């Protein structure tokens, strides 16, 4: 049963605000109390420095008046004024322990459902049919999945959308090529590096697509036949549609293999690709014309903006219909945003897409607002992400200069994780069975890849360095997983040794390391809120690393099973248990497994 516990930071802010209400003019009493964590105390408020000039008083004098009011708050142990007028606030140990006890007794660890009014549609991953998923799909897939998990945990109604590329000229080209080359087998292909049947099929399709593209670019007659095949596809020719459906089905199965391996939430039911919106395109474009938003230019139809111009200083349009009558992919994106707001009732539509698409999405969103599809009560956000580079910081390519398959990256991480875990196991004088070693390596490698991705600010580029990712030390997923297993081991030993139940005792004083850990544990809910508001999963990843480091400091300075008394042992076991549960919950919201043993 959830108690949805308010954070101590929020309580301190409320206390400072109440003090402000008693000593500052009414028109200033509602200002931000400017409470932050501090190295000099538990919290610090700079509000006296902010308001003093506007009130015509000295900051230290105002800070002293606020201090006198805060001194009356029972659960504050000490409030002092320092420097030009900083308020340093220290909580009573009893307040800390009581708040931890409330969180520990709650199945949600006190995390409040702050997103219950939101319907969040999250567009992420978006691979292309008949092509293998590559390194470029990793960021969108993992960032989107983490946001889906966090927003859902905070109470939002979340709708996952996988906008796969499954329509257009390329399919006419591919189907025509396959039709003309019946010996070009792909259904049961045996391709190097693709160990599963569907993966092999898509590897073969990827190769056939590249072959078809070469012929399409070099042979005008084949190009004409391929274009007629596109018309057949769009007009519903059954033979062409049957071939297209088979290609789509094989591709979706291959995507699901990768998603299953990564442990992300996307399923086939979440696919709403380009073909899904094809029947809606005529109505979308007609509405844009009726409202005078789309204009004809040189036989095409586009939306123009005075402030968006090309190198020649000419307006760059958002192309919605081409000269030949075909629709641009902007029309599909506009149909998607209209569908998501009007039919899915989205209050927030998130597009987890490469930062290089920023101008395109800016134009799409502005057009949707002009059309009235986005307005009060709904917003669209381009959740931009940078690119992944190789370990040397250069663009990630194969030795031959091609695109790196995502499956190959995961294989590399798995192999390296297996080596590291086997070495660590040998150092301990133990030996895992091959089956157990495979499972531990699987969990660690996927956790390593995910944490490396999600601990980086999504807007920045980062280097994919497997050797660093799978390290048991430093800011890695493996370190967090290992910390979780250490805590789980202590709790198992406590149970085996009948060391007594874990229980918080508010009458006990806290050591410095206990206080630091306690204050961090209380920040979990606020951290999740920050992720939801900023759409930056790295805030949660960074918090979990800081929490794990604080636990290590606590464990090294505060004996748990060999504590001085049964009461202290019970209190520290309770701290261990809450830390374990918080790490497990946080890792789970990043899509990372929290193993009991490694």
Coordinates of C-alpha atoms in Angstrom, one line a residue:
X1 CA 0.0 0.0 0.0
X2 CA 1.5 3.3 -1.1
X3 CA 1.9 6.2 1.3
X4 CA 3.4 8.6 -1.3
X5 CA 5.9 10.1 1.1
X6 CA 6.8 13.8 0.7
X7 CA 10.6 14.4 0.5
X8 CA 12.5 16.1 3.3
X9 CA 13.7 18.7 0.8
X10 CA 10.0 19.6 0.1
X11 CA 9.4 19.8 3.9
X12 CA 12.4 22.1 4.4
X13 CA 11.2 24.3 1.5
X14 CA 7.8 24.5 3.2
X15 CA 9.3 25.4 6.5
X16 CA 11.4 28.2 4.9
X17 CA 8.4 29.4 3.0
X18 CA 6.4 29.6 6.3
X19 CA 9.2 31.6 7.9
X20 CA 9.2 33.9 4.9
X21 CA 5.4 34.4 5.3
X22 CA 6.0 35.7 8.8
X23 CA 8.9 38.1 8.1
X24 CA 8.7 39.4 4.5
X25 CA 6.1 41.5 2.7
X26 CA 3.1 39.6 1.4
X27 CA 4.0 40.2 -2.2
X28 CA 7.4 38.5 -1.7
X29 CA 6.2 35.7 0.6
X30 CA 5.5 33.3 -2.3
X31 CA 9.0 33.5 -3.8
X32 CA 11.1 30.4 -4.3
X33 CA 12.7 29.7 -0.9
X34 CA 15.9 28.6 -2.8
X35 CA 16.6 25.5 -0.8
X36 CA 19.4 23.3 -2.0
X37 CA 21.5 20.4 -0.6
X38 CA 24.8 21.7 0.9
X39 CA 28.3 20.6 1.9
X40 CA 28.0 22.9 4.9
X41 CA 24.8 21.4 6.3
X42 CA 22.0 19.1 5.2
X43 CA 20.3 22.0 3.3
X44 CA 21.1 25.6 2.6
X45 CA 18.7 28.5 1.6
X46 CA 20.0 31.6 -0.2
X47 CA 16.6 33.3 -0.1
X48 CA 17.8 36.1 2.2
X49 CA 20.4 37.2 -0.4
X50 CA 17.7 37.1 -3.1
X51 CA 15.1 39.2 -1.2
X52 CA 17.1 41.6 1.0
X53 CA 17.8 44.2 -1.7
X54 CA 14.2 44.3 -2.8
X55 CA 13.2 44.8 0.8
X56 CA 15.9 47.4 1.5
X57 CA 17.5 45.5 4.4
X58 CA 20.8 43.7 5.0
X59 CA 20.9 40.0 3.9
X60 CA 22.3 38.9 7.2
X61 CA 19.6 40.7 9.2
X62 CA 16.9 39.1 7.1
X63 CA 18.6 35.7 7.4
X64 CA 18.7 36.1 11.2
X65 CA 14.9 36.9 11.3
X66 CA 14.3 33.8 9.2
X67 CA 16.6 31.7 11.5
X68 CA 14.6 32.7 14.5
X69 CA 11.4 31.4 13.0
X70 CA 13.0 28.2 11.8
X71 CA 14.5 27.6 15.2
X72 CA 10.9 26.9 16.4
X73 CA 10.5 24.0 14.0
X74 CA 10.9 20.8 16.2
X75 CA 12.3 18.5 13.5
X76 CA 15.1 20.9 12.6
X77 CA 18.2 20.3 14.8
X78 CA 20.1 23.4 14.0
X79 CA 19.8 26.5 11.8
X80 CA 22.7 28.9 11.5
X81 CA 23.5 32.0 9.4
X82 CA 26.9 32.1 7.6
X83 CA 28.7 34.3 5.1
X84 CA 26.7 37.2 3.7
X85 CA 23.4 35.6 4.7
X86 CA 23.2 31.9 3.9
X87 CA 20.8 29.8 6.0
X88 CA 22.4 26.4 6.9
X89 CA 19.8 23.9 8.0
X90 CA 20.5 20.6 9.7
X91 CA 17.7 18.1 10.3
X92 CA 17.1 16.2 13.5
X93 CA 18.2 12.5 13.2
X94 CA 14.7 11.5 14.3
X95 CA 13.2 13.3 11.3
X96 CA 15.6 11.5 8.9
X97 CA 15.0 8.0 10.4
X98 CA 11.2 8.5 10.6
X99 CA 11.1 9.5 6.9
X100 CA 13.2 6.4 5.9
X101 CA 10.9 4.2 7.9
X102 CA 7.9 5.5 6.0
X103 CA 9.7 4.9 2.7
X104 CA 10.8 1.4 3.7
X105 CA 7.3 0.4 4.7
X106 CA 5.9 1.5 1.4
X107 CA 5.7 -0.7 -1.7
X108 CA 6.6 2.3 -3.9
X109 CA 9.3 3.5 -1.5
X110 CA 7.2 6.6 -1.0
X111 CA 7.4 7.7 -4.6
X112 CA 4.4 9.9 -5.5
X113 CA 2.3 9.6 -8.6
X114 CA 3.0 13.0 -10.0
X115 CA 2.1 12.3 -13.6
X116 CA -1.4 10.9 -13.3
X117 CA -3.0 13.7 -15.4
X118 CA -0.7 13.0 -18.4
X119 CA -1.3 10.8 -21.4
X120 CA 2.2 10.5 -22.8
X121 CA 2.7 9.1 -26.3
X122 CA 6.4 8.1 -26.8
X123 CA 7.7 7.6 -30.3
X124 CA 11.0 5.7 -30.2
X125 CA 13.3 3.2 -31.8
X126 CA 11.8 3.4 -35.3
X127 CA 14.0 0.9 -37.3
X128 CA 13.5 0.4 -41.1
X129 CA 11.8 -2.7 -42.5
X130 CA 14.1 -5.0 -44.6
X131 CA 17.1 -3.5 -42.9
X132 CA 19.0 -4.7 -39.8
X133 CA 19.0 -2.6 -36.6
X134 CA 22.3 -0.8 -36.3
X135 CA 24.2 1.3 -33.7
X136 CA 22.2 4.3 -34.6
X137 CA 19.0 2.8 -33.2
X138 CA 20.5 2.1 -29.8
X139 CA 20.1 5.6 -28.3
X140 CA 16.5 6.2 -29.3
X141 CA 15.5 2.7 -28.2
X142 CA 17.1 2.9 -24.7
X143 CA 16.3 6.5 -23.9
X144 CA 12.7 6.0 -25.0
X145 CA 12.3 2.8 -23.0
X146 CA 13.6 4.5 -19.9
X147 CA 11.2 7.4 -20.3
X148 CA 8.3 5.0 -20.8
X149 CA 9.2 3.3 -17.6
X150 CA 9.7 6.4 -15.5
X151 CA 6.6 8.2 -16.7
X152 CA 4.5 5.1 -16.2
X153 CA 5.8 4.6 -12.7
X154 CA 4.8 8.1 -11.9
X155 CA 1.3 7.5 -13.0
X156 CA 1.1 8.7 -16.6
X157 CA -0.9 6.7 -19.1
X158 CA 1.9 5.8 -21.5
X159 CA 1.4 4.8 -25.1
X160 CA 4.4 3.3 -26.8
X161 CA 4.7 4.0 -30.6
X162 CA 7.3 2.4 -32.9
X163 CA 7.2 4.4 -36.1
X164 CA 8.9 1.9 -38.3
X165 CA 9.9 2.7 -41.9
X166 CA 7.6 0.3 -43.8
X167 CA 6.3 2.2 -46.8
X168 CA 7.5 4.1 -49.8
X169 CA 9.6 3.8 -52.9
X170 CA 12.2 1.5 -51.4
X171 CA 9.7 -1.3 -51.1
X172 CA 8.6 -1.1 -54.7
X173 CA 12.3 -1.2 -55.6
X174 CA 13.0 -4.2 -53.3
X175 CA 9.9 -6.2 -54.3
X176 CA 10.6 -5.6 -58.0
X177 CA 14.2 -6.8 -57.6
X178 CA 13.1 -9.9 -55.7
X179 CA 10.5 -10.6 -58.4
X180 CA 13.1 -10.4 -61.1
X181 CA 15.7 -12.4 -59.2
X182 CA 13.8 -15.5 -58.0
X183 CA 17.2 -17.1 -57.2
X184 CA 17.8 -14.3 -54.6
X185 CA 16.9 -16.4 -51.6
X186 CA 16.2 -14.6 -48.3
X187 CA 13.5 -16.5 -46.4
X188 CA 15.8 -19.2 -44.9
X189 CA 19.1 -17.5 -45.6
X190 CA 22.3 -18.5 -43.7
X191 CA 24.1 -15.3 -43.2
X192 CA 27.4 -14.9 -41.3
X193 CA 26.8 -13.4 -37.9
X194 CA 23.0 -13.9 -38.0
X195 CA 22.4 -17.0 -35.9
X196 CA 18.6 -17.0 -35.8
X197 CA 16.3 -17.6 -38.7
X198 CA 14.6 -14.3 -38.8
X199 CA 17.8 -12.4 -38.2
X200 CA 19.3 -14.3 -41.2
X201 CA 16.3 -13.4 -43.3
X202 CA 16.6 -9.7 -42.6
X203 CA 20.4 -9.8 -43.1
X204 CA 19.6 -11.3 -46.6
X205 CA 16.9 -8.7 -47.2
X206 CA 19.3 -5.9 -46.2
X207 CA 21.8 -7.2 -48.8
X208 CA 19.2 -7.5 -51.5
X209 CA 18.0 -4.0 -50.7
X210 CA 21.6 -2.7 -51.3
X211 CA 21.8 -4.7 -54.6
X212 CA 18.4 -3.3 -55.7
X213 CA 19.5 0.3 -54.9
X214 CA 22.6 -0.1 -57.1
X215 CA 20.4 -1.4 -60.0
X216 CA 17.8 1.3 -59.4
X217 CA 20.4 4.1 -59.6
X218 CA 22.2 2.6 -62.7
X219 CA 19.3 1.2 -64.8
X220 CA 16.5 3.6 -65.9
X221 CA 14.4 0.8 -67.1
X222 CA 14.5 -1.0 -63.8
X223 CA 13.8 2.3 -62.1
X224 CA 10.7 2.7 -64.1
X225 CA 9.5 -0.8 -63.3
X226 CA 10.2 -0.3 -59.6
X227 CA 8.2 2.9 -59.7
X228 CA 5.3 1.1 -61.3
X229 CA 5.6 -1.5 -58.4
X230 CA 5.3 1.4 -55.9
X231 CA 2.1 2.4 -57.6
X232 CA 0.9 -1.2 -57.4
X233 CA 1.7 -1.3 -53.7
X234 CA -0.1 2.0 -53.0
X235 CA -3.1 1.0 -55.1
X236 CA -3.5 -2.3 -53.2
X237 CA -2.3 -4.9 -55.8
X238 CA -2.7 -8.2 -53.9
X239 CA 0.4 -9.9 -55.2
X240 CA 2.6 -6.9 -54.3
X241 CA 0.9 -6.5 -50.9
X242 CA 1.5 -10.1 -50.1
X243 CA 5.2 -9.8 -50.8
X244 CA 5.3 -6.6 -48.7
X245 CA 3.4 -8.2 -45.8
X246 CA 5.9 -11.1 -45.7
X247 CA 8.9 -8.7 -45.7
X248 CA 7.3 -6.6 -42.9
X249 CA 6.5 -9.7 -40.8
X250 CA 10.1 -11.1 -41.0
X251 CA 11.5 -7.7 -40.1
X252 CA 9.2 -7.2 -37.1
X253 CA 10.2 -10.6 -35.8
X254 CA 13.9 -9.7 -36.1
X255 CA 13.2 -6.4 -34.3
X256 CA 11.6 -8.3 -31.5
X257 CA 14.6 -10.5 -31.2
X258 CA 16.8 -7.4 -30.6
X259 CA 14.2 -5.9 -28.2
X260 CA 14.0 -9.1 -26.2
X261 CA 17.7 -9.3 -25.9
X262 CA 17.9 -5.7 -24.8
X263 CA 15.0 -6.2 -22.4
X264 CA 12.9 -3.2 -23.7
X265 CA 9.2 -3.0 -23.6
X266 CA 8.3 -2.6 -27.3
X267 CA 6.1 -5.3 -28.8
X268 CA 4.5 -5.8 -32.2
X269 CA 1.4 -4.2 -30.8
X270 CA 3.3 -0.9 -30.5
X271 CA 4.1 -0.8 -34.2
X272 CA 2.4 2.1 -35.9
X273 CA 4.6 2.6 -39.0
X274 CA 4.5 4.8 -42.0
X275 CA 1.9 2.4 -43.6
X276 CA -0.5 2.9 -40.7
X277 CA -0.8 6.6 -41.6
X278 CA -1.0 6.2 -45.3
X279 CA -4.8 6.2 -45.5
X280 CA -4.8 9.5 -43.5
X281 CA -2.5 11.5 -45.7
X282 CA -5.1 12.8 -48.1
X283 CA -7.2 14.2 -45.3
X284 CA -4.2 15.8 -43.6
X285 CA -3.0 17.6 -46.7
X286 CA -6.6 18.6 -47.6
X287 CA -7.0 20.2 -44.2
X288 CA -3.8 22.1 -44.5
X289 CA -4.9 23.4 -47.9
X290 CA -8.4 24.4 -46.6
X291 CA -6.8 26.3 -43.7
X292 CA -4.4 28.1 -46.0
X293 CA -1.4 26.6 -44.3
X294 CA 0.1 24.6 -47.2
X295 CA 1.0 26.5 -50.4
X296 CA 1.8 25.3 -53.9
X297 CA 5.3 25.9 -55.2
X298 CA 6.7 24.6 -58.5
X299 CA 4.0 21.8 -58.6
X300 CA 4.7 20.7 -55.0
X301 CA 2.8 21.5 -51.8
X302 CA 4.7 22.8 -48.8
X303 CA 4.5 24.9 -45.6
X304 CA 6.7 27.9 -45.5
X305 CA 8.3 29.9 -42.7
X306 CA 9.8 33.4 -43.0
X307 CA 12.6 32.5 -40.5
X308 CA 13.7 29.2 -42.1
X309 CA 15.8 29.7 -45.1
X310 CA 18.5 27.8 -47.0
X311 CA 22.0 28.8 -48.0
X312 CA 20.6 30.8 -50.9
X313 CA 18.4 32.8 -48.5
X314 CA 15.3 31.2 -50.1
X315 CA 12.5 29.8 -47.8
X316 CA 12.9 26.1 -47.1
X317 CA 9.5 24.5 -47.1
X318 CA 8.1 21.6 -45.1
X319 CA 7.3 19.4 -48.1
X320 CA 3.9 17.6 -47.6
X321 CA 3.2 16.6 -51.3
X322 CA 5.7 16.1 -54.1
X323 CA 5.4 17.2 -57.7
X324 CA 4.5 13.7 -58.7
X325 CA 1.6 13.6 -56.2
X326 CA 3.4 11.4 -53.7
X327 CA 3.5 12.4 -50.1
X328 CA 6.6 13.6 -48.3
X329 CA 7.5 12.0 -45.0
X330 CA 6.5 15.3 -43.3
X331 CA 2.9 14.5 -44.3
X332 CA 3.3 11.2 -42.4
X333 CA 4.7 12.9 -39.3
X334 CA 1.8 15.4 -39.4
X335 CA -0.7 12.6 -39.7
X336 CA 0.9 10.9 -36.7
X337 CA 0.8 14.0 -34.5
X338 CA -2.9 14.6 -35.4
X339 CA -3.8 11.0 -34.7
X340 CA -1.9 11.0 -31.4
X341 CA -3.5 14.1 -30.1
X342 CA -7.0 13.7 -31.5
X343 CA -7.5 9.9 -31.2
X344 CA -5.0 8.8 -28.5
X345 CA -5.8 12.0 -26.5
X346 CA -2.1 12.7 -25.8
X347 CA -1.3 15.6 -23.6
X348 CA 2.4 15.1 -24.3
X349 CA 3.9 13.5 -27.5
X350 CA 7.6 12.7 -27.2
X351 CA 9.8 12.0 -30.2
X352 CA 13.0 10.4 -29.2
X353 CA 14.9 11.1 -32.3
X354 CA 18.5 12.1 -33.4
X355 CA 19.3 15.8 -32.8
X356 CA 20.1 16.2 -36.5
X357 CA 16.3 16.2 -37.1
X358 CA 15.8 19.3 -35.0
X359 CA 14.7 21.6 -37.8
X360 CA 12.4 19.0 -39.3
X361 CA 10.5 18.5 -36.0
X362 CA 10.5 22.2 -35.3
X363 CA 8.6 22.7 -38.6
X364 CA 6.3 19.8 -38.0
X365 CA 5.3 21.1 -34.6
X366 CA 4.8 24.6 -35.8
X367 CA 2.6 23.4 -38.6
X368 CA 0.6 21.3 -36.2
X369 CA 0.1 24.3 -34.0
X370 CA -1.0 26.4 -37.0
X371 CA -3.5 23.7 -37.9
X372 CA -4.9 23.6 -34.3
X373 CA -3.8 20.0 -33.7
X374 CA -1.5 21.1 -31.0
X375 CA -2.8 23.6 -28.5
X376 CA -3.7 24.2 -24.9
X377 CA -3.5 20.9 -23.1
X378 CA -1.2 19.2 -25.5
X379 CA 2.5 19.5 -26.4
X380 CA 5.0 17.9 -28.7
X381 CA 8.6 17.5 -27.6
X382 CA 11.6 16.5 -29.7
X383 CA 13.7 14.5 -27.2
X384 CA 17.0 15.0 -29.0
X385 CA 19.8 12.6 -28.7
X386 CA 23.4 12.8 -29.9
X387 CA 25.3 10.1 -31.7
X388 CA 27.5 7.1 -30.7
X389 CA 31.1 7.1 -31.6
X390 CA 33.7 4.3 -31.4
X391 CA 36.2 4.0 -28.5
X392 CA 38.5 6.4 -30.4
X393 CA 35.8 9.1 -30.5
X394 CA 35.4 8.8 -34.2
X395 CA 32.2 7.9 -36.0
X396 CA 31.3 4.3 -35.4
X397 CA 32.0 2.2 -38.5
X398 CA 33.0 -1.3 -39.4
X399 CA 36.5 -1.8 -40.8
X400 CA 35.0 -1.8 -44.2
X401 CA 33.4 1.5 -43.5
X402 CA 29.9 0.2 -43.2
X403 CA 27.3 0.6 -40.5
X404 CA 27.8 -1.4 -37.3
X405 CA 25.0 -3.9 -36.6
X406 CA 23.5 -3.5 -33.2
X407 CA 23.6 -7.3 -32.7
X408 CA 27.4 -7.2 -33.2
X409 CA 27.8 -4.5 -30.5
X410 CA 25.8 -6.6 -28.1
X411 CA 27.9 -9.7 -28.9
X412 CA 31.1 -7.7 -28.2
X413 CA 29.8 -6.5 -24.9
X414 CA 28.7 -10.1 -24.0
X415 CA 32.1 -11.6 -24.8
X416 CA 34.0 -8.9 -22.8
X417 CA 31.7 -9.2 -19.8
X418 CA 32.2 -13.0 -19.8
X419 CA 36.0 -12.5 -19.7
X420 CA 35.8 -10.0 -16.9
X421 CA 33.4 -12.0 -14.8
X422 CA 35.5 -15.2 -15.3
X423 CA 38.6 -13.3 -14.2
X424 CA 37.0 -11.9 -11.1
X425 CA 35.5 -15.3 -10.2
X426 CA 39.0 -16.9 -10.5
X427 CA 40.5 -14.2 -8.2
X428 CA 37.9 -15.2 -5.5
X429 CA 39.0 -18.8 -5.9
X430 CA 35.6 -19.8 -7.1
X431 CA 34.4 -21.2 -10.4
X432 CA 31.0 -20.6 -11.9
X433 CA 29.4 -23.3 -14.0
X434 CA 29.4 -22.5 -17.8
X435 CA 25.6 -22.1 -17.7
X436 CA 25.8 -19.7 -14.7
X437 CA 28.7 -17.8 -16.3
X438 CA 26.6 -17.3 -19.4
X439 CA 23.7 -15.9 -17.5
X440 CA 25.7 -13.6 -15.3
X441 CA 27.5 -12.3 -18.4
X442 CA 24.2 -11.7 -20.2
X443 CA 22.8 -9.7 -17.3
X444 CA 26.0 -7.7 -16.9
X445 CA 26.6 -7.0 -20.5
X446 CA 23.1 -5.7 -21.2
X447 CA 23.2 -3.7 -18.0
X448 CA 26.6 -2.3 -19.0
X449 CA 25.4 -1.2 -22.5
X450 CA 22.3 0.4 -21.1
X451 CA 24.0 2.2 -18.2
X452 CA 26.7 3.6 -20.5
X453 CA 23.9 5.0 -22.8
X454 CA 21.6 6.3 -20.0
X455 CA 24.3 7.8 -17.8
X456 CA 25.3 10.2 -20.6
X457 CA 23.3 13.3 -21.2
X458 CA 21.1 12.4 -24.1
X459 CA 22.0 15.5 -26.1
X460 CA 25.7 14.7 -26.0
X461 CA 27.7 12.3 -28.2
X462 CA 29.5 9.4 -26.4
X463 CA 32.1 6.7 -27.1
X464 CA 31.0 3.1 -27.1
X465 CA 33.9 1.5 -25.2
X466 CA 33.1 -2.1 -24.2
X467 CA 36.2 -2.5 -22.0
X468 CA 35.2 0.5 -19.9
X469 CA 31.5 -0.4 -19.8
X470 CA 31.9 -3.8 -18.2
X471 CA 34.3 -2.7 -15.4
X472 CA 33.4 -3.5 -11.8
X473 CA 34.7 -0.1 -10.8
X474 CA 33.8 3.4 -11.8
X475 CA 30.5 4.7 -13.0
X476 CA 29.2 1.6 -14.8
X477 CA 26.2 -0.6 -14.8
X478 CA 28.2 -3.5 -13.6
X479 CA 29.3 -1.5 -10.5
X480 CA 25.7 -0.8 -9.6
X481 CA 24.6 -4.4 -10.2
X482 CA 27.5 -5.6 -8.1
X483 CA 26.6 -3.1 -5.3
X484 CA 23.1 -4.5 -5.3
X485 CA 24.4 -8.1 -5.0
X486 CA 26.7 -7.1 -2.1
X487 CA 23.7 -5.7 -0.2
X488 CA 21.6 -8.7 -1.0
X489 CA 24.4 -10.9 0.3
X490 CA 24.6 -9.0 3.6
X491 CA 20.9 -9.4 4.1
X492 CA 21.0 -13.1 3.3
X493 CA 23.9 -13.5 5.8
X494 CA 21.9 -11.6 8.5
X495 CA 19.0 -14.0 8.0
X496 CA 21.2 -17.1 8.0
X497 CA 23.0 -15.9 11.2
X498 CA 19.7 -14.9 12.8
X499 CA 21.1 -11.5 13.3
X500 CA 17.6 -10.0 14.0
X501 CA 15.1 -8.2 11.8
X502 CA 15.9 -5.0 10.0
X503 CA 14.0 -2.1 11.7
X504 CA 14.5 1.6 11.8
X505 CA 14.9 3.1 15.3
X506 CA 14.3 6.9 15.4
X507 CA 15.9 7.1 18.9
X508 CA 19.4 6.2 17.7
X509 CA 21.9 8.9 16.6
X510 CA 23.2 8.6 13.1
X511 CA 26.9 8.5 12.1
X512 CA 28.0 10.9 9.3
X513 CA 28.0 8.1 6.6
X514 CA 24.5 7.0 7.7
X515 CA 23.2 10.6 7.4
X516 CA 24.7 11.0 3.9
X517 CA 23.1 7.7 2.8
X518 CA 19.7 8.6 4.4
X519 CA 19.6 12.0 2.7
X520 CA 20.3 10.4 -0.6
X521 CA 17.6 7.7 -0.2
X522 CA 15.1 10.5 0.5
X523 CA 15.9 12.1 -2.9
X524 CA 14.7 9.1 -5.0
X525 CA 11.2 10.4 -5.7
X526 CA 12.4 13.9 -6.5
X527 CA 15.0 12.5 -8.9
X528 CA 12.2 10.6 -10.8
X529 CA 10.2 13.8 -11.0
X530 CA 13.2 15.6 -12.5
X531 CA 13.5 12.9 -15.1
X532 CA 9.9 13.2 -16.0
X533 CA 10.1 17.0 -16.3
X534 CA 13.4 17.3 -18.1
X535 CA 13.1 14.0 -20.1
X536 CA 16.8 13.3 -19.1
X537 CA 17.3 9.7 -17.9
X538 CA 20.9 10.4 -17.0
X539 CA 19.7 12.2 -13.9
X540 CA 18.4 8.9 -12.5
X541 CA 21.6 7.0 -13.7
X542 CA 23.8 9.6 -11.9
X543 CA 21.7 9.5 -8.8
X544 CA 22.0 5.7 -8.6
X545 CA 25.8 5.9 -8.9
X546 CA 26.0 8.5 -6.2
X547 CA 23.8 6.3 -4.0
X548 CA 25.9 3.3 -4.6
X549 CA 29.1 5.2 -3.7
X550 CA 27.4 6.5 -0.5
X551 CA 26.5 3.0 0.4
X552 CA 30.1 1.9 -0.1
X553 CA 31.2 4.7 2.3
X554 CA 28.6 3.6 4.8
X555 CA 29.5 0.0 4.6
X556 CA 33.3 0.7 5.1
X557 CA 32.8 3.0 8.1
X558 CA 29.7 1.5 9.8
X559 CA 29.8 -2.2 10.7
X560 CA 26.5 -3.9 10.0
X561 CA 26.5 -7.5 11.1
X562 CA 29.2 -6.7 13.7
X563 CA 27.5 -3.5 15.0
X564 CA 27.9 -2.5 18.7
X565 CA 24.4 -3.4 19.6
X566 CA 21.3 -5.2 18.3
X567 CA 19.5 -1.9 17.9
X568 CA 22.2 -0.4 15.8
X569 CA 22.5 -3.6 13.8
X570 CA 18.7 -3.6 13.1
X571 CA 18.9 0.1 12.1
X572 CA 21.8 -0.5 9.7
X573 CA 20.2 -3.6 8.2
X574 CA 17.1 -1.4 7.5
X575 CA 19.4 1.1 5.8
X576 CA 20.8 -1.8 3.7
X577 CA 17.4 -3.1 2.8
X578 CA 16.1 0.3 1.7
X579 CA 19.2 1.0 -0.3
X580 CA 18.9 -2.4 -2.0
X581 CA 15.2 -1.7 -2.8
X582 CA 16.0 1.8 -4.1
X583 CA 18.8 0.6 -6.3
X584 CA 16.6 -2.3 -7.6
X585 CA 13.7 0.1 -8.4
X586 CA 15.9 2.7 -10.0
X587 CA 17.8 0.2 -12.1
X588 CA 14.5 -1.4 -13.1
X589 CA 13.3 2.1 -14.3
X590 CA 16.3 2.2 -16.5
X591 CA 15.5 -1.2 -17.8
X592 CA 18.5 -2.8 -16.1
X593 CA 18.3 -6.1 -14.1
X594 CA 19.3 -6.0 -10.5
X595 CA 20.6 -9.5 -9.8
X596 CA 20.7 -11.1 -6.3
X597 CA 24.1 -12.8 -7.1
X598 CA 26.9 -12.2 -9.6

